[in-house]
Amino acid sequence: MGTIITVANQKGGVAKTTTAINLSAALGQLGKKVLVVDLDPQGNTTTGYGIRAAEKKLLKLTTYNVVMGETRPADAVRETRFKNVRLMPSTQELAEAEIRLLKFEHKTLQLRKALLQVKDDYDVVIVDTLPSLGVLALNGIAACDSIIIPMQCEPYSLEGVAELFATVKRIKKSVNKSLQIMGIVFTMTDKRLMVNREVMKTIRREFPEDAIFRTEIPRNVKIAEAPSHGEPIIYYEPSSKGSQAYISFAKEVMDRL
Ligand code: ADP
Ligand code: MG
């Protein structure tokens, strides 16, 4: 039976998309059958998997059609050139769903309904969400079994996470009893920065040990370059620190599945 994992944090720029792309690619390389769902109108996961702007314009079926209930989810899924990974792409059109979803009776459950139809075709489904706690992002949280929270260790990183935890608790109570937080992963870490080390220490003290993944994703320029080449880091620069970190992170995720 497949597991649905949503990568969430309403703060932007914390490496949600980077984590969704590279975790999924690493899981695929490690032999898991993976579906990546792009639930952000910015479509950065779609681009990161090699679909360029011109090609995006030609996409007929995307995550938008799926959350609107206009198509069977399997019909919006396409192959990628990367081992074991398929993609449900998104485009700007998805932004309209934020308003159009409001007319649905179960407006936060549209993605969940859809993914239940395909989850057993995969070992893991990874959902990348947008930086908000609006109805679209709530669809991402309500759809999953487990949440991964990427966090950049800066002085204000913990702000917002409390709100995210409260939201998860609410969704767990109301619509998705089996919802779990798999863990927090520290991203863009830089041990040379005193403030980075201090914040990391504080956060590790504040949470139970298993709430935070052992693997930290270091700041690594190759990770930032990879999307413009349309490749996950493990293909773009397999020997880089970033690539090794995401493989080790994927192994930790597999242990927790
Ligand atoms: P989010 O999806 O949370 O908004 P992104 O994944 O788009 O965040 O990351 C924000 C920016 O940081 C992007 O430009 C990305 O390339 C860069 N980035 C993410 N992780 C790393 C890293 N480990 N090292 C260097 N740059 C990174
Ligand atoms: Mg993103």
PDB file of C-alpha atoms and ligand atoms in Angstrom:
ATOM      1  CA  MET A   1       0.000   0.000   0.000  1.00  0.00           C
ATOM      2  CA  GLY A   2       1.355   3.406  -0.933  1.00  0.00           C
ATOM      3  CA  THR A   3       2.163   6.173   1.520  1.00  0.00           C
ATOM      4  CA  ILE A   4       1.334   9.790   0.763  1.00  0.00           C
ATOM      5  CA  ILE A   5       3.853  12.313   2.093  1.00  0.00           C
ATOM      6  CA  THR A   6       3.209  16.058   1.906  1.00  0.00           C
ATOM      7  CA  VAL A   7       6.057  18.543   2.127  1.00  0.00           C
ATOM      8  CA  ALA A   8       4.651  21.553   3.952  1.00  0.00           C
ATOM      9  CA  ASN A   9       5.620  24.811   5.615  1.00  0.00           C
ATOM     10  CA  GLN A  10       3.633  27.980   5.009  1.00  0.00           C
ATOM     11  CA  LYS A  11       6.883  29.938   4.972  1.00  0.00           C
ATOM     12  CA  GLY A  12       8.278  30.395   1.463  1.00  0.00           C
ATOM     13  CA  GLY A  13      11.863  29.679   0.477  1.00  0.00           C
ATOM     14  CA  VAL A  14      12.560  26.990   3.074  1.00  0.00           C
ATOM     15  CA  ALA A  15      13.284  24.283   0.451  1.00  0.00           C
ATOM     16  CA  LYS A  16       9.902  22.563   0.190  1.00  0.00           C
ATOM     17  CA  THR A  17      10.170  22.242  -3.576  1.00  0.00           C
ATOM     18  CA  THR A  18      13.850  21.347  -3.461  1.00  0.00           C
ATOM     19  CA  THR A  19      13.040  18.631  -0.940  1.00  0.00           C
ATOM     20  CA  ALA A  20      10.041  17.323  -2.888  1.00  0.00           C
ATOM     21  CA  ILE A  21      12.118  17.032  -6.069  1.00  0.00           C
ATOM     22  CA  ASN A  22      15.221  15.534  -4.551  1.00  0.00           C
ATOM     23  CA  LEU A  23      13.579  13.239  -2.032  1.00  0.00           C
ATOM     24  CA  SER A  24      11.348  11.786  -4.751  1.00  0.00           C
ATOM     25  CA  ALA A  25      14.252  11.299  -7.149  1.00  0.00           C
ATOM     26  CA  ALA A  26      16.349   9.629  -4.452  1.00  0.00           C
ATOM     27  CA  LEU A  27      13.498   7.321  -3.427  1.00  0.00           C
ATOM     28  CA  GLY A  28      13.058   6.397  -7.083  1.00  0.00           C
ATOM     29  CA  GLN A  29      16.723   5.620  -7.460  1.00  0.00           C
ATOM     30  CA  LEU A  30      16.580   3.497  -4.310  1.00  0.00           C
ATOM     31  CA  GLY A  31      13.912   1.359  -5.978  1.00  0.00           C
ATOM     32  CA  LYS A  32      10.655   2.881  -4.790  1.00  0.00           C
ATOM     33  CA  LYS A  33       7.887   3.603  -7.279  1.00  0.00           C
ATOM     34  CA  VAL A  34       7.156   7.304  -6.807  1.00  0.00           C
ATOM     35  CA  LEU A  35       4.536   9.830  -7.879  1.00  0.00           C
ATOM     36  CA  VAL A  36       5.332  13.516  -7.368  1.00  0.00           C
ATOM     37  CA  VAL A  37       2.348  15.848  -7.205  1.00  0.00           C
ATOM     38  CA  ASP A  38       2.978  19.543  -7.859  1.00  0.00           C
ATOM     39  CA  LEU A  39       0.410  21.426  -5.768  1.00  0.00           C
ATOM     40  CA  ASP A  40       1.950  24.875  -6.259  1.00  0.00           C
ATOM     41  CA  PRO A  41       0.766  27.180  -9.081  1.00  0.00           C
ATOM     42  CA  GLN A  42       4.371  28.331  -9.412  1.00  0.00           C
ATOM     43  CA  GLY A  43       5.078  24.897 -10.858  1.00  0.00           C
ATOM     44  CA  ASN A  44       8.675  24.810  -9.673  1.00  0.00           C
ATOM     45  CA  THR A  45       8.610  21.078  -9.090  1.00  0.00           C
ATOM     46  CA  THR A  46       7.323  20.647 -12.632  1.00  0.00           C
ATOM     47  CA  THR A  47      10.190  22.784 -13.978  1.00  0.00           C
ATOM     48  CA  GLY A  48      12.709  21.055 -11.741  1.00  0.00           C
ATOM     49  CA  TYR A  49      11.686  17.771 -13.342  1.00  0.00           C
ATOM     50  CA  GLY A  50      12.554  19.114 -16.753  1.00  0.00           C
ATOM     51  CA  ILE A  51       9.289  20.541 -18.091  1.00  0.00           C
ATOM     52  CA  ARG A  52      10.143  23.941 -19.577  1.00  0.00           C
ATOM     53  CA  ALA A  53       7.856  26.951 -19.916  1.00  0.00           C
ATOM     54  CA  ALA A  54       6.998  26.240 -23.569  1.00  0.00           C
ATOM     55  CA  GLU A  55       6.088  22.669 -22.778  1.00  0.00           C
ATOM     56  CA  LYS A  56       4.030  23.742 -19.751  1.00  0.00           C
ATOM     57  CA  LYS A  57       1.768  25.749 -22.052  1.00  0.00           C
ATOM     58  CA  LEU A  58       0.929  22.555 -23.926  1.00  0.00           C
ATOM     59  CA  LEU A  59      -0.063  20.548 -20.874  1.00  0.00           C
ATOM     60  CA  LYS A  60      -3.701  19.518 -21.174  1.00  0.00           C
ATOM     61  CA  LEU A  61      -4.235  17.905 -17.798  1.00  0.00           C
ATOM     62  CA  THR A  62      -2.591  19.079 -14.593  1.00  0.00           C
ATOM     63  CA  THR A  63      -3.099  19.068 -10.836  1.00  0.00           C
ATOM     64  CA  TYR A  64      -5.682  21.818 -11.419  1.00  0.00           C
ATOM     65  CA  ASN A  65      -8.006  19.475 -13.316  1.00  0.00           C
ATOM     66  CA  VAL A  66      -7.490  16.815 -10.671  1.00  0.00           C
ATOM     67  CA  VAL A  67      -8.402  18.975  -7.654  1.00  0.00           C
ATOM     68  CA  MET A  68     -11.386  20.365  -9.562  1.00  0.00           C
ATOM     69  CA  GLY A  69     -12.588  16.805 -10.113  1.00  0.00           C
ATOM     70  CA  GLU A  70     -12.534  17.247 -13.890  1.00  0.00           C
ATOM     71  CA  THR A  71     -10.317  14.302 -14.689  1.00  0.00           C
ATOM     72  CA  ARG A  72      -9.196  10.965 -13.372  1.00  0.00           C
ATOM     73  CA  PRO A  73      -5.898  11.536 -11.564  1.00  0.00           C
ATOM     74  CA  ALA A  74      -4.119   8.838 -13.572  1.00  0.00           C
ATOM     75  CA  ASP A  75      -4.781  10.847 -16.735  1.00  0.00           C
ATOM     76  CA  ALA A  76      -2.877  13.867 -15.390  1.00  0.00           C
ATOM     77  CA  VAL A  77       0.210  11.820 -14.546  1.00  0.00           C
ATOM     78  CA  ARG A  78       3.182  11.655 -16.898  1.00  0.00           C
ATOM     79  CA  GLU A  79       6.473   9.826 -17.077  1.00  0.00           C
ATOM     80  CA  THR A  80       9.739  11.600 -16.263  1.00  0.00           C
ATOM     81  CA  ARG A  81      13.155  10.582 -17.556  1.00  0.00           C
ATOM     82  CA  PHE A  82      14.200   9.698 -14.018  1.00  0.00           C
ATOM     83  CA  LYS A  83      14.112   6.205 -12.574  1.00  0.00           C
ATOM     84  CA  ASN A  84      10.772   5.177 -11.033  1.00  0.00           C
ATOM     85  CA  VAL A  85       9.409   8.734 -10.887  1.00  0.00           C
ATOM     86  CA  ARG A  86       6.164   9.962 -12.392  1.00  0.00           C
ATOM     87  CA  LEU A  87       4.850  13.516 -12.140  1.00  0.00           C
ATOM     88  CA  MET A  88       1.503  15.264 -11.857  1.00  0.00           C
ATOM     89  CA  PRO A  89       2.513  18.705 -13.179  1.00  0.00           C
ATOM     90  CA  SER A  90       1.048  22.084 -12.347  1.00  0.00           C
ATOM     91  CA  THR A  91       0.779  25.463 -14.037  1.00  0.00           C
ATOM     92  CA  GLN A  92      -0.426  28.958 -13.137  1.00  0.00           C
ATOM     93  CA  GLU A  93      -3.987  27.770 -13.745  1.00  0.00           C
ATOM     94  CA  LEU A  94      -3.864  26.062 -10.347  1.00  0.00           C
ATOM     95  CA  ALA A  95      -4.043  29.490  -8.688  1.00  0.00           C
ATOM     96  CA  GLU A  96      -7.682  29.679  -9.788  1.00  0.00           C
ATOM     97  CA  ALA A  97      -8.478  26.594  -7.743  1.00  0.00           C
ATOM     98  CA  GLU A  98      -7.864  28.589  -4.566  1.00  0.00           C
ATOM     99  CA  ILE A  99     -11.171  30.393  -5.258  1.00  0.00           C
ATOM    100  CA  ARG A 100     -13.053  27.787  -7.278  1.00  0.00           C
ATOM    101  CA  LEU A 101     -12.588  25.131  -4.605  1.00  0.00           C
ATOM    102  CA  LEU A 102     -14.652  27.209  -2.194  1.00  0.00           C
ATOM    103  CA  LYS A 103     -17.867  26.131  -3.893  1.00  0.00           C
ATOM    104  CA  PHE A 104     -17.244  22.458  -3.096  1.00  0.00           C
ATOM    105  CA  GLU A 105     -18.930  20.989  -0.049  1.00  0.00           C
ATOM    106  CA  HIS A 106     -15.739  19.176   0.988  1.00  0.00           C
ATOM    107  CA  LYS A 107     -13.358  21.790  -0.312  1.00  0.00           C
ATOM    108  CA  THR A 108     -10.262  20.555   1.515  1.00  0.00           C
ATOM    109  CA  LEU A 109     -10.764  16.937   0.498  1.00  0.00           C
ATOM    110  CA  GLN A 110     -10.596  17.142  -3.291  1.00  0.00           C
ATOM    111  CA  LEU A 111      -6.958  16.070  -3.562  1.00  0.00           C
ATOM    112  CA  ARG A 112      -7.379  13.334  -0.973  1.00  0.00           C
ATOM    113  CA  LYS A 113     -10.312  11.865  -2.887  1.00  0.00           C
ATOM    114  CA  ALA A 114      -8.272  11.871  -6.077  1.00  0.00           C
ATOM    115  CA  LEU A 115      -5.041  10.476  -4.660  1.00  0.00           C
ATOM    116  CA  LEU A 116      -6.852   7.599  -2.957  1.00  0.00           C
ATOM    117  CA  GLN A 117      -7.583   6.360  -6.477  1.00  0.00           C
ATOM    118  CA  VAL A 118      -3.908   6.117  -7.408  1.00  0.00           C
ATOM    119  CA  LYS A 119      -1.936   5.732  -4.202  1.00  0.00           C
ATOM    120  CA  ASP A 120      -1.748   1.967  -4.461  1.00  0.00           C
ATOM    121  CA  ASP A 121      -0.082   2.199  -7.874  1.00  0.00           C
ATOM    122  CA  TYR A 122       2.951   3.642  -6.051  1.00  0.00           C
ATOM    123  CA  ASP A 123       5.123   2.974  -3.029  1.00  0.00           C
ATOM    124  CA  VAL A 124       5.289   6.668  -2.205  1.00  0.00           C
ATOM    125  CA  VAL A 125       3.397   9.764  -3.326  1.00  0.00           C
ATOM    126  CA  ILE A 126       5.153  13.067  -2.574  1.00  0.00           C
ATOM    127  CA  VAL A 127       3.091  16.273  -2.627  1.00  0.00           C
ATOM    128  CA  ASP A 128       4.821  19.662  -2.897  1.00  0.00           C
ATOM    129  CA  THR A 129       2.684  22.474  -1.478  1.00  0.00           C
ATOM    130  CA  LEU A 130       2.583  26.226  -1.815  1.00  0.00           C
ATOM    131  CA  PRO A 131       3.643  28.627   0.942  1.00  0.00           C
ATOM    132  CA  SER A 132       0.244  29.293   2.508  1.00  0.00           C
ATOM    133  CA  LEU A 133      -2.355  27.708   4.722  1.00  0.00           C
ATOM    134  CA  GLY A 134      -5.143  28.436   2.251  1.00  0.00           C
ATOM    135  CA  VAL A 135      -7.592  25.915   0.877  1.00  0.00           C
ATOM    136  CA  LEU A 136      -5.153  24.534  -1.701  1.00  0.00           C
ATOM    137  CA  ALA A 137      -2.405  23.925   0.848  1.00  0.00           C
ATOM    138  CA  LEU A 138      -4.991  22.405   3.203  1.00  0.00           C
ATOM    139  CA  ASN A 139      -5.850  19.958   0.421  1.00  0.00           C
ATOM    140  CA  GLY A 140      -2.215  18.882   0.463  1.00  0.00           C
ATOM    141  CA  ILE A 141      -2.214  18.368   4.218  1.00  0.00           C
ATOM    142  CA  ALA A 142      -5.578  16.599   4.320  1.00  0.00           C
ATOM    143  CA  ALA A 143      -4.496  14.238   1.536  1.00  0.00           C
ATOM    144  CA  CYS A 144      -1.476  12.714   3.211  1.00  0.00           C
ATOM    145  CA  ASP A 145      -0.491  10.064   5.709  1.00  0.00           C
ATOM    146  CA  SER A 146       2.646  11.923   6.795  1.00  0.00           C
ATOM    147  CA  ILE A 147       4.033  15.430   6.698  1.00  0.00           C
ATOM    148  CA  ILE A 148       7.645  16.448   6.252  1.00  0.00           C
ATOM    149  CA  ILE A 149       8.461  19.996   7.348  1.00  0.00           C
ATOM    150  CA  PRO A 150      11.581  21.541   5.846  1.00  0.00           C
ATOM    151  CA  MET A 151      13.008  24.231   8.100  1.00  0.00           C
ATOM    152  CA  GLN A 152      15.758  26.729   7.612  1.00  0.00           C
ATOM    153  CA  CYS A 153      17.536  27.430  10.875  1.00  0.00           C
ATOM    154  CA  GLU A 154      17.078  31.157  11.258  1.00  0.00           C
ATOM    155  CA  PRO A 155      15.970  33.121  14.309  1.00  0.00           C
ATOM    156  CA  TYR A 156      12.303  33.253  13.217  1.00  0.00           C
ATOM    157  CA  SER A 157      12.041  29.717  11.861  1.00  0.00           C
ATOM    158  CA  LEU A 158       9.906  28.457  14.693  1.00  0.00           C
ATOM    159  CA  GLU A 159       7.306  31.154  14.177  1.00  0.00           C
ATOM    160  CA  GLY A 160       4.684  29.723  11.938  1.00  0.00           C
ATOM    161  CA  VAL A 161       5.587  26.161  12.777  1.00  0.00           C
ATOM    162  CA  ALA A 162       3.342  26.338  15.827  1.00  0.00           C
ATOM    163  CA  GLU A 163       0.525  27.445  13.531  1.00  0.00           C
ATOM    164  CA  LEU A 164       1.315  24.596  11.140  1.00  0.00           C
ATOM    165  CA  PHE A 165       1.222  22.091  14.013  1.00  0.00           C
ATOM    166  CA  ALA A 166      -2.147  23.482  15.137  1.00  0.00           C
ATOM    167  CA  THR A 167      -3.501  23.181  11.592  1.00  0.00           C
ATOM    168  CA  VAL A 168      -2.308  19.591  11.351  1.00  0.00           C
ATOM    169  CA  LYS A 169      -3.990  18.808  14.665  1.00  0.00           C
ATOM    170  CA  ARG A 170      -7.249  20.320  13.445  1.00  0.00           C
ATOM    171  CA  ILE A 171      -7.193  18.387  10.169  1.00  0.00           C
ATOM    172  CA  LYS A 172      -6.313  15.201  12.019  1.00  0.00           C
ATOM    173  CA  LYS A 173      -9.338  15.652  14.269  1.00  0.00           C
ATOM    174  CA  SER A 174     -11.792  16.599  11.546  1.00  0.00           C
ATOM    175  CA  VAL A 175     -11.028  14.827   8.288  1.00  0.00           C
ATOM    176  CA  ASN A 176      -7.904  12.694   8.429  1.00  0.00           C
ATOM    177  CA  LYS A 177      -7.500  10.647  11.598  1.00  0.00           C
ATOM    178  CA  SER A 178      -4.344   8.878  10.439  1.00  0.00           C
ATOM    179  CA  LEU A 179      -2.376  12.068   9.715  1.00  0.00           C
ATOM    180  CA  GLN A 180       1.142  12.082  11.213  1.00  0.00           C
ATOM    181  CA  ILE A 181       4.045  14.480  11.261  1.00  0.00           C
ATOM    182  CA  MET A 182       6.973  12.404  10.023  1.00  0.00           C
ATOM    183  CA  GLY A 183       9.503  15.014  11.023  1.00  0.00           C
ATOM    184  CA  ILE A 184      11.294  18.288  10.572  1.00  0.00           C
ATOM    185  CA  VAL A 185      14.287  18.394   8.259  1.00  0.00           C
ATOM    186  CA  PHE A 186      16.860  21.155   8.574  1.00  0.00           C
ATOM    187  CA  THR A 187      17.664  22.647   5.175  1.00  0.00           C
ATOM    188  CA  MET A 188      20.341  24.981   3.823  1.00  0.00           C
ATOM    189  CA  THR A 189      22.398  24.425   6.951  1.00  0.00           C
ATOM    190  CA  ASP A 190      25.722  26.162   7.266  1.00  0.00           C
ATOM    191  CA  LYS A 191      27.805  25.073  10.210  1.00  0.00           C
ATOM    192  CA  ARG A 192      30.114  28.061   9.783  1.00  0.00           C
ATOM    193  CA  LEU A 193      27.270  30.380  10.737  1.00  0.00           C
ATOM    194  CA  MET A 194      27.018  30.800  14.480  1.00  0.00           C
ATOM    195  CA  VAL A 195      23.337  31.781  14.317  1.00  0.00           C
ATOM    196  CA  ASN A 196      22.569  28.642  12.310  1.00  0.00           C
ATOM    197  CA  ARG A 197      24.205  26.410  14.918  1.00  0.00           C
ATOM    198  CA  GLU A 198      22.499  28.200  17.795  1.00  0.00           C
ATOM    199  CA  VAL A 199      19.024  27.959  16.289  1.00  0.00           C
ATOM    200  CA  MET A 200      19.545  24.296  15.451  1.00  0.00           C
ATOM    201  CA  LYS A 201      20.539  23.569  19.033  1.00  0.00           C
ATOM    202  CA  THR A 202      17.501  25.399  20.407  1.00  0.00           C
ATOM    203  CA  ILE A 203      15.104  23.608  18.086  1.00  0.00           C
ATOM    204  CA  ARG A 204      16.605  20.183  18.816  1.00  0.00           C
ATOM    205  CA  ARG A 205      16.152  20.935  22.531  1.00  0.00           C
ATOM    206  CA  GLU A 206      12.550  21.961  22.061  1.00  0.00           C
ATOM    207  CA  PHE A 207      11.353  18.833  20.246  1.00  0.00           C
ATOM    208  CA  PRO A 208      11.567  15.118  21.031  1.00  0.00           C
ATOM    209  CA  GLU A 209      14.607  13.487  19.399  1.00  0.00           C
ATOM    210  CA  ASP A 210      12.673  11.610  16.712  1.00  0.00           C
ATOM    211  CA  ALA A 211      10.714  14.717  15.662  1.00  0.00           C
ATOM    212  CA  ILE A 212      13.755  15.913  13.728  1.00  0.00           C
ATOM    213  CA  PHE A 213      15.531  13.942  11.017  1.00  0.00           C
ATOM    214  CA  ARG A 214      19.192  13.138  11.706  1.00  0.00           C
ATOM    215  CA  THR A 215      20.137  14.092   8.158  1.00  0.00           C
ATOM    216  CA  GLU A 216      20.670  17.802   7.582  1.00  0.00           C
ATOM    217  CA  ILE A 217      20.672  19.233   4.078  1.00  0.00           C
ATOM    218  CA  PRO A 218      23.671  21.551   3.733  1.00  0.00           C
ATOM    219  CA  ARG A 219      23.653  24.736   1.721  1.00  0.00           C
ATOM    220  CA  ASN A 220      25.146  23.597  -1.570  1.00  0.00           C
ATOM    221  CA  VAL A 221      25.301  25.611  -4.763  1.00  0.00           C
ATOM    222  CA  LYS A 222      24.798  22.509  -6.931  1.00  0.00           C
ATOM    223  CA  ILE A 223      21.362  22.034  -5.356  1.00  0.00           C
ATOM    224  CA  ALA A 224      20.402  25.548  -6.409  1.00  0.00           C
ATOM    225  CA  GLU A 225      21.742  25.043  -9.947  1.00  0.00           C
ATOM    226  CA  ALA A 226      20.072  21.715 -10.660  1.00  0.00           C
ATOM    227  CA  PRO A 227      16.498  22.981 -11.360  1.00  0.00           C
ATOM    228  CA  SER A 228      17.573  25.192 -14.247  1.00  0.00           C
ATOM    229  CA  HIS A 229      19.002  22.044 -15.851  1.00  0.00           C
ATOM    230  CA  GLY A 230      15.719  20.241 -15.253  1.00  0.00           C
ATOM    231  CA  GLU A 231      17.368  17.542 -13.173  1.00  0.00           C
ATOM    232  CA  PRO A 232      17.277  16.432  -9.539  1.00  0.00           C
ATOM    233  CA  ILE A 233      20.647  16.849  -7.811  1.00  0.00           C
ATOM    234  CA  ILE A 234      21.422  13.113  -7.746  1.00  0.00           C
ATOM    235  CA  TYR A 235      21.459  13.163 -11.566  1.00  0.00           C
ATOM    236  CA  TYR A 236      22.871  16.640 -12.073  1.00  0.00           C
ATOM    237  CA  GLU A 237      25.847  16.267  -9.723  1.00  0.00           C
ATOM    238  CA  PRO A 238      25.794  12.805  -8.109  1.00  0.00           C
ATOM    239  CA  SER A 239      28.999  13.274  -6.135  1.00  0.00           C
ATOM    240  CA  SER A 240      28.023  16.620  -4.576  1.00  0.00           C
ATOM    241  CA  LYS A 241      27.385  17.055  -0.858  1.00  0.00           C
ATOM    242  CA  GLY A 242      23.782  17.964  -1.659  1.00  0.00           C
ATOM    243  CA  SER A 243      23.259  14.745  -3.575  1.00  0.00           C
ATOM    244  CA  GLN A 244      24.697  12.633  -0.763  1.00  0.00           C
ATOM    245  CA  ALA A 245      22.542  14.458   1.772  1.00  0.00           C
ATOM    246  CA  TYR A 246      19.309  13.830  -0.130  1.00  0.00           C
ATOM    247  CA  ILE A 247      20.150  10.133  -0.575  1.00  0.00           C
ATOM    248  CA  SER A 248      20.821   9.786   3.113  1.00  0.00           C
ATOM    249  CA  PHE A 249      17.603  11.696   3.852  1.00  0.00           C
ATOM    250  CA  ALA A 250      15.644   9.372   1.537  1.00  0.00           C
ATOM    251  CA  LYS A 251      17.011   6.352   3.411  1.00  0.00           C
ATOM    252  CA  GLU A 252      15.889   7.860   6.692  1.00  0.00           C
ATOM    253  CA  VAL A 253      12.434   8.494   5.233  1.00  0.00           C
ATOM    254  CA  MET A 254      12.283   4.858   4.050  1.00  0.00           C
ATOM    255  CA  ASP A 255      13.069   3.694   7.595  1.00  0.00           C
ATOM    256  CA  ARG A 256      10.118   5.721   8.843  1.00  0.00           C
ATOM    257  CA  LEU A 257       7.610   4.525   6.236  1.00  0.00           C
TER     258      LEU A 257
HETATM  259  P1  ADP B   1      10.154  26.639  -1.172  1.00  0.00           P
HETATM  260  O1  ADP B   1       9.602  25.610  -2.084  1.00  0.00           O
HETATM  261  O2  ADP B   1       9.985  26.287   0.285  1.00  0.00           O
HETATM  262  O3  ADP B   1       9.647  28.021  -1.449  1.00  0.00           O
HETATM  263  P2  ADP B   1      12.620  26.233  -2.627  1.00  0.00           P
HETATM  264  O4  ADP B   1      12.813  24.756  -2.621  1.00  0.00           O
HETATM  265  O5  ADP B   1      12.098  26.832  -3.871  1.00  0.00           O
HETATM  266  O6  ADP B   1      11.750  26.682  -1.380  1.00  0.00           O
HETATM  267  O7  ADP B   1      14.031  26.879  -2.236  1.00  0.00           O
HETATM  268  C1  ADP B   1      14.214  28.278  -2.155  1.00  0.00           C
HETATM  269  C2  ADP B   1      15.532  28.635  -2.806  1.00  0.00           C
HETATM  270  O8  ADP B   1      16.622  28.084  -2.064  1.00  0.00           O
HETATM  271  C3  ADP B   1      15.678  28.112  -4.223  1.00  0.00           C
HETATM  272  O9  ADP B   1      16.332  29.055  -5.001  1.00  0.00           O
HETATM  273  C4  ADP B   1      16.534  26.867  -4.057  1.00  0.00           C
HETATM  274  O10 ADP B   1      17.295  26.564  -5.202  1.00  0.00           O
HETATM  275  C5  ADP B   1      17.426  27.268  -2.900  1.00  0.00           C
HETATM  276  N1  ADP B   1      17.862  26.101  -2.106  1.00  0.00           N
HETATM  277  C6  ADP B   1      17.090  25.174  -1.508  1.00  0.00           C
HETATM  278  N2  ADP B   1      17.829  24.269  -0.843  1.00  0.00           N
HETATM  279  C7  ADP B   1      19.127  24.639  -1.028  1.00  0.00           C
HETATM  280  C8  ADP B   1      20.390  24.110  -0.564  1.00  0.00           C
HETATM  281  N3  ADP B   1      20.458  23.016   0.201  1.00  0.00           N
HETATM  282  N4  ADP B   1      21.506  24.758  -0.949  1.00  0.00           N
HETATM  283  C9  ADP B   1      21.444  25.871  -1.714  1.00  0.00           C
HETATM  284  N5  ADP B   1      20.310  26.415  -2.168  1.00  0.00           N
HETATM  285  C10 ADP B   1      19.155  25.813  -1.834  1.00  0.00           C
HETATM  286 MG    MG B   2       8.081  25.758  -3.539  1.00  0.00          MG
END
